[in-house]
Amino acid sequence: MSHHVTFQDLPEGGEKFDPARGSKLIGGFAMAGLIGLIGSAFFFFTRTDTFAYSWLFAVFVAFTVVVGACFWILLHNASNSGWGISIRRLFENLANMILVVGLFALPLLVPAVQNPLWEWMAHHREAAHHAHDSGETVKEALHHMAQADSHLHILVEKFGYLNIGGWHVRFFLYFTILWFIASTLRKRSVMQDSDGNIKHTIWSRQFSCLLLFFFALTATFASVDWLMTLDYSWFSTMWGVYIFAGCAWSSMAVMILLVTWLKSLGYLNKVVTDEHYHLMGKLLFAFTVFWAYIAFSQYFLIWYANITEETRFYLTRNTETWRWVSIFILVGHFAGPFVILLDQQRKKKTRWMVGMCLWILFMHVVDIYWNIIPERGPSLTHGEQWLIPYAWIQDVFALLAVVGGVGFVFLRGLGKFSLYPCRDPRLIESANVVN
Amino acid sequence: MDVAMGNPRSKLPWLVFFGGATGFTVAFLMQFLTQVVIYPTVVQGKPTDIYTLPAFFPVMFELTILFSAFTTLFGLLALIGLPRLNHPLFASKRFPKFSDDGFFVCIEARDAKFTKEGTKSFLEGIGGKNIELVEDEI
C-alpha cells in the first residue's frame, strides 16, 4: 500500500500543463488537422455531394466524444462521487471542446451540403420553392408533391418536427445547451481552485441534477436530427440511447489515454493511481455491455417486428461489404473488449488499458462510420450503387481534419488551468481512493 | 484488508464464469433443440434454422445471469463453508465485538506452525493482550 497523499504532498495551485512538454503529440494533431483541412477544402468544393457524408461522419465522431465528456462531468457531480475528482478537470476541458466541434459543424448549415445528406431538406426546399410561386404554405406544397410521389407523404405527416426552420433552431440549441453545461461547470470548478469553498461543489451538484435532463434531450435529438433523418422514412426508438452509449464509451477511452499520456510526461502522478485505472476500466466495461445491450435491442426489435420502413436500415448494413463490417462490429465492439476488460487485474495494467482504449476508439469510429456511410451510395445514386468508389479517401481526410483540429485545440488549451481541481475538498479522498 | 493479510485471489470468479457459460449453453440448447430440431416452429415468418438465433438471445441472456447469480451465491457459501450450525469461536466472550468495531486475530490449530505454547508466546511477543485458548466443546 502506498503512502497516504495529503495536501502537503501536492504543489500549491495544482499542476499546470506545459504544452512544450507534449509538443510531439500536439504537433502530430496539428499536422493531421492541417493535412485534413487542406484535403477537406479540396473535396468540399469538388465533390460536395459525397464529401457531405464524410464531413458529417467526422464531425459526429468528435461530437460523440465531447458529449460523452459532458455526460461524465454531469454524472460525476450529480451522483456526488468522490473518486474521480482527480480526473474531473480533464473531462471539463474535454466537454468545453463543444464550441470547437460547433465550429467544425458549421459547414453542415450550407444548403449544398444539407441537400445530398438529408433528402427531406431537398424536398422541403423544393416545396418552399413551389409555395413561393403559388402562395400556399410549405406544408400544403409538400402535400401537393406527395400526391405525385406517395413516398413524400410521410414528410407531410412529420412536418411538425421535421422542418428546416425547426432543424436549425435545434442545431443551435444543442450546442448552446452543451456549451452552457460545460462552461458553467468548469467556471465553478476553477473558482474553487482559488477559494476552496465547498459551496461550489454543492452548487454544481444541484446544477448537474437539473441539467442532466436537458443534456439527455440534446444528445438524443442531435442524433435523431443528424443521423436518423439521413433516411427520413426510417425510425428507431432506441436510436438516441444507442448513440449515447457510444458517446460515454468513447469518451472514457479518450480519458484513459489522456491520463496515461499526462502521467508519462510527469503530471498527475500523485493524484491518479492504479485504482483510478481500475475504476475507469470498470465504467468502460459497463458501457461495453450497455452498448451491446442497446445495439442488440434495437436490432432485435426491428428484426422481430419486420416492418418495411424499419428493416431497411439493417438490410443495407447486412448486404455485400457492409455485412462484414456489421460482423466486425459485433466482435470488435463488443465481444473482444468484453472478454479483455472482464479481468480485474488487467484493468489496472496501463499497457493493456492503453491498447484497449486505442482499439475502442477505433471501433467507435467504425461504429459511427457504419451508421452514416451506408446511406451515401444508395442516396446519391438512387439505389444503384452501394458504395461510391474511392469516397473513403474523403472520409479519411475529413476525420483527420476534425480530430486533428479538435485534438490540437484541446491539448493546447490544457495548460490554461490546473490539471486537477487543486483545492476541491475531496481531492485527497480521490487521490487515496481504494476500490 | 485482503492486501494487508496477503490473501490470494478468490476462485469464485472462475466458478461464476463457468456458471454463466453453462446458463448460456443450456438456454441455447433448450431453445434450439425444441424450436428447430425436434419441433420446427414458424413464428412471425422467421426461419427455423440457426438464423432464428436473435429470438433466442433474451432467454440466453437471462439464463446466463440467473446461473451466474446462483453460482455466485452457492459458490460463495461453499467456499466459506456455510451454512454451519456452530463454530468454536462463538464460545469466546470477546468474539461478538468482532462484528461491531474490533479486530479479532485467530490462529487455528490446523495451522502447520501451531503449537499451544509457541503460538501464545508469539502473540504475546508482538504485543497481544487478551490471548485466550478456545477449544471445541466436543
PDB file of C-alpha atoms in Angstrom, chain B residues 29-125:
ATOM      1  CA  LEU B  29     -29.723 -25.819 -26.477  1.00  0.00           C
ATOM      2  CA  MET B  30     -33.112 -25.743 -24.795  1.00  0.00           C
ATOM      3  CA  GLN B  31     -34.467 -23.413 -27.449  1.00  0.00           C
ATOM      4  CA  PHE B  32     -32.566 -24.711 -30.422  1.00  0.00           C
ATOM      5  CA  LEU B  33     -33.440 -28.350 -29.771  1.00  0.00           C
ATOM      6  CA  THR B  34     -37.109 -27.723 -29.126  1.00  0.00           C
ATOM      7  CA  GLN B  35     -37.755 -24.968 -31.683  1.00  0.00           C
ATOM      8  CA  VAL B  36     -35.516 -26.086 -34.522  1.00  0.00           C
ATOM      9  CA  VAL B  37     -34.529 -29.739 -34.215  1.00  0.00           C
ATOM     10  CA  ILE B  38     -37.429 -31.553 -32.575  1.00  0.00           C
ATOM     11  CA  TYR B  39     -40.401 -29.419 -33.490  1.00  0.00           C
ATOM     12  CA  PRO B  40     -39.616 -26.672 -36.019  1.00  0.00           C
ATOM     13  CA  THR B  41     -41.939 -23.793 -35.185  1.00  0.00           C
ATOM     14  CA  VAL B  42     -42.569 -20.920 -37.542  1.00  0.00           C
ATOM     15  CA  VAL B  43     -43.113 -17.737 -35.550  1.00  0.00           C
ATOM     16  CA  GLN B  44     -43.633 -14.393 -37.272  1.00  0.00           C
ATOM     17  CA  GLY B  45     -42.368 -15.816 -40.551  1.00  0.00           C
ATOM     18  CA  LYS B  46     -38.914 -16.315 -39.102  1.00  0.00           C
ATOM     19  CA  PRO B  47     -36.754 -19.179 -40.382  1.00  0.00           C
ATOM     20  CA  THR B  48     -36.485 -22.397 -38.411  1.00  0.00           C
ATOM     21  CA  ASP B  49     -32.727 -22.798 -38.506  1.00  0.00           C
ATOM     22  CA  ILE B  50     -29.696 -21.209 -36.900  1.00  0.00           C
ATOM     23  CA  TYR B  51     -30.769 -17.792 -38.225  1.00  0.00           C
ATOM     24  CA  THR B  52     -33.535 -17.759 -35.643  1.00  0.00           C
ATOM     25  CA  LEU B  53     -30.745 -17.097 -33.184  1.00  0.00           C
ATOM     26  CA  PRO B  54     -31.711 -13.464 -32.376  1.00  0.00           C
ATOM     27  CA  ALA B  55     -35.008 -14.720 -30.997  1.00  0.00           C
ATOM     28  CA  PHE B  56     -33.122 -16.940 -28.565  1.00  0.00           C
ATOM     29  CA  PHE B  57     -30.955 -14.201 -27.165  1.00  0.00           C
ATOM     30  CA  PRO B  58     -33.263 -12.821 -24.466  1.00  0.00           C
ATOM     31  CA  VAL B  59     -33.535 -16.245 -22.850  1.00  0.00           C
ATOM     32  CA  MET B  60     -29.813 -16.885 -23.276  1.00  0.00           C
ATOM     33  CA  PHE B  61     -29.090 -13.550 -21.650  1.00  0.00           C
ATOM     34  CA  GLU B  62     -31.457 -14.206 -18.749  1.00  0.00           C
ATOM     35  CA  LEU B  63     -30.217 -17.704 -18.052  1.00  0.00           C
ATOM     36  CA  THR B  64     -26.598 -16.547 -18.180  1.00  0.00           C
ATOM     37  CA  ILE B  65     -27.396 -14.051 -15.460  1.00  0.00           C
ATOM     38  CA  LEU B  66     -29.508 -16.484 -13.457  1.00  0.00           C
ATOM     39  CA  PHE B  67     -26.866 -19.203 -13.479  1.00  0.00           C
ATOM     40  CA  SER B  68     -24.117 -16.677 -12.712  1.00  0.00           C
ATOM     41  CA  ALA B  69     -26.103 -15.353  -9.768  1.00  0.00           C
ATOM     42  CA  PHE B  70     -26.732 -18.859  -8.467  1.00  0.00           C
ATOM     43  CA  THR B  71     -23.085 -19.871  -8.757  1.00  0.00           C
ATOM     44  CA  THR B  72     -22.053 -16.636  -7.064  1.00  0.00           C
ATOM     45  CA  LEU B  73     -24.303 -17.276  -4.093  1.00  0.00           C
ATOM     46  CA  PHE B  74     -23.879 -21.018  -3.729  1.00  0.00           C
ATOM     47  CA  GLY B  75     -20.213 -20.967  -4.757  1.00  0.00           C
ATOM     48  CA  LEU B  76     -19.525 -18.351  -2.101  1.00  0.00           C
ATOM     49  CA  LEU B  77     -21.355 -20.342   0.544  1.00  0.00           C
ATOM     50  CA  ALA B  78     -19.436 -23.479  -0.432  1.00  0.00           C
ATOM     51  CA  LEU B  79     -16.063 -21.728  -0.422  1.00  0.00           C
ATOM     52  CA  ILE B  80     -16.505 -20.177   3.014  1.00  0.00           C
ATOM     53  CA  GLY B  81     -18.022 -23.344   4.424  1.00  0.00           C
ATOM     54  CA  LEU B  82     -21.515 -22.070   5.153  1.00  0.00           C
ATOM     55  CA  PRO B  83     -24.034 -22.897   6.352  1.00  0.00           C
ATOM     56  CA  ARG B  84     -22.655 -24.442   9.530  1.00  0.00           C
ATOM     57  CA  LEU B  85     -24.529 -24.538  12.777  1.00  0.00           C
ATOM     58  CA  ASN B  86     -21.830 -23.541  15.215  1.00  0.00           C
ATOM     59  CA  HIS B  87     -18.220 -22.526  15.447  1.00  0.00           C
ATOM     60  CA  PRO B  88     -15.952 -22.938  18.490  1.00  0.00           C
ATOM     61  CA  LEU B  89     -15.101 -19.228  18.375  1.00  0.00           C
ATOM     62  CA  PHE B  90     -18.620 -18.355  19.436  1.00  0.00           C
ATOM     63  CA  ALA B  91     -17.667 -19.616  22.870  1.00  0.00           C
ATOM     64  CA  SER B  92     -15.271 -16.723  23.298  1.00  0.00           C
ATOM     65  CA  LYS B  93     -16.843 -13.789  25.128  1.00  0.00           C
ATOM     66  CA  ARG B  94     -14.818 -11.276  23.134  1.00  0.00           C
ATOM     67  CA  PHE B  95     -15.856 -12.607  19.815  1.00  0.00           C
ATOM     68  CA  PRO B  96     -19.141 -10.612  19.419  1.00  0.00           C
ATOM     69  CA  LYS B  97     -17.090  -7.413  19.335  1.00  0.00           C
ATOM     70  CA  PHE B  98     -15.518  -8.652  16.122  1.00  0.00           C
ATOM     71  CA  SER B  99     -18.699  -7.946  14.192  1.00  0.00           C
ATOM     72  CA  ASP B 100     -19.002  -4.495  15.737  1.00  0.00           C
ATOM     73  CA  ASP B 101     -15.909  -2.329  15.976  1.00  0.00           C
ATOM     74  CA  GLY B 102     -12.962  -4.568  16.799  1.00  0.00           C
ATOM     75  CA  PHE B 103     -10.477  -6.868  15.149  1.00  0.00           C
ATOM     76  CA  PHE B 104     -10.034 -10.466  16.098  1.00  0.00           C
ATOM     77  CA  VAL B 105      -6.984 -12.497  15.226  1.00  0.00           C
ATOM     78  CA  CYS B 106      -7.484 -16.237  15.300  1.00  0.00           C
ATOM     79  CA  ILE B 107      -4.776 -18.822  14.727  1.00  0.00           C
ATOM     80  CA  GLU B 108      -6.297 -22.219  14.199  1.00  0.00           C
ATOM     81  CA  ALA B 109      -4.833 -25.437  15.491  1.00  0.00           C
ATOM     82  CA  ARG B 110      -4.766 -26.874  11.985  1.00  0.00           C
ATOM     83  CA  ASP B 111      -2.185 -24.241  11.045  1.00  0.00           C
ATOM     84  CA  ALA B 112       1.087 -26.074  10.350  1.00  0.00           C
ATOM     85  CA  LYS B 113       3.132 -23.823  12.653  1.00  0.00           C
ATOM     86  CA  PHE B 114       0.670 -24.022  15.563  1.00  0.00           C
ATOM     87  CA  THR B 115       1.862 -25.169  18.979  1.00  0.00           C
ATOM     88  CA  LYS B 116      -0.042 -24.470  22.134  1.00  0.00           C
ATOM     89  CA  GLU B 117       2.783 -22.625  23.901  1.00  0.00           C
ATOM     90  CA  GLY B 118       4.695 -21.324  20.881  1.00  0.00           C
ATOM     91  CA  THR B 119       1.712 -19.533  19.377  1.00  0.00           C
ATOM     92  CA  LYS B 120       0.791 -17.992  22.710  1.00  0.00           C
ATOM     93  CA  SER B 121       4.277 -16.584  23.290  1.00  0.00           C
ATOM     94  CA  PHE B 122       4.418 -15.409  19.676  1.00  0.00           C
ATOM     95  CA  LEU B 123       1.205 -13.433  20.109  1.00  0.00           C
ATOM     96  CA  GLU B 124       2.462 -12.015  23.407  1.00  0.00           C
ATOM     97  CA  GLY B 125       5.739 -11.137  21.713  1.00  0.00           C
TER      98      GLY B 125
END
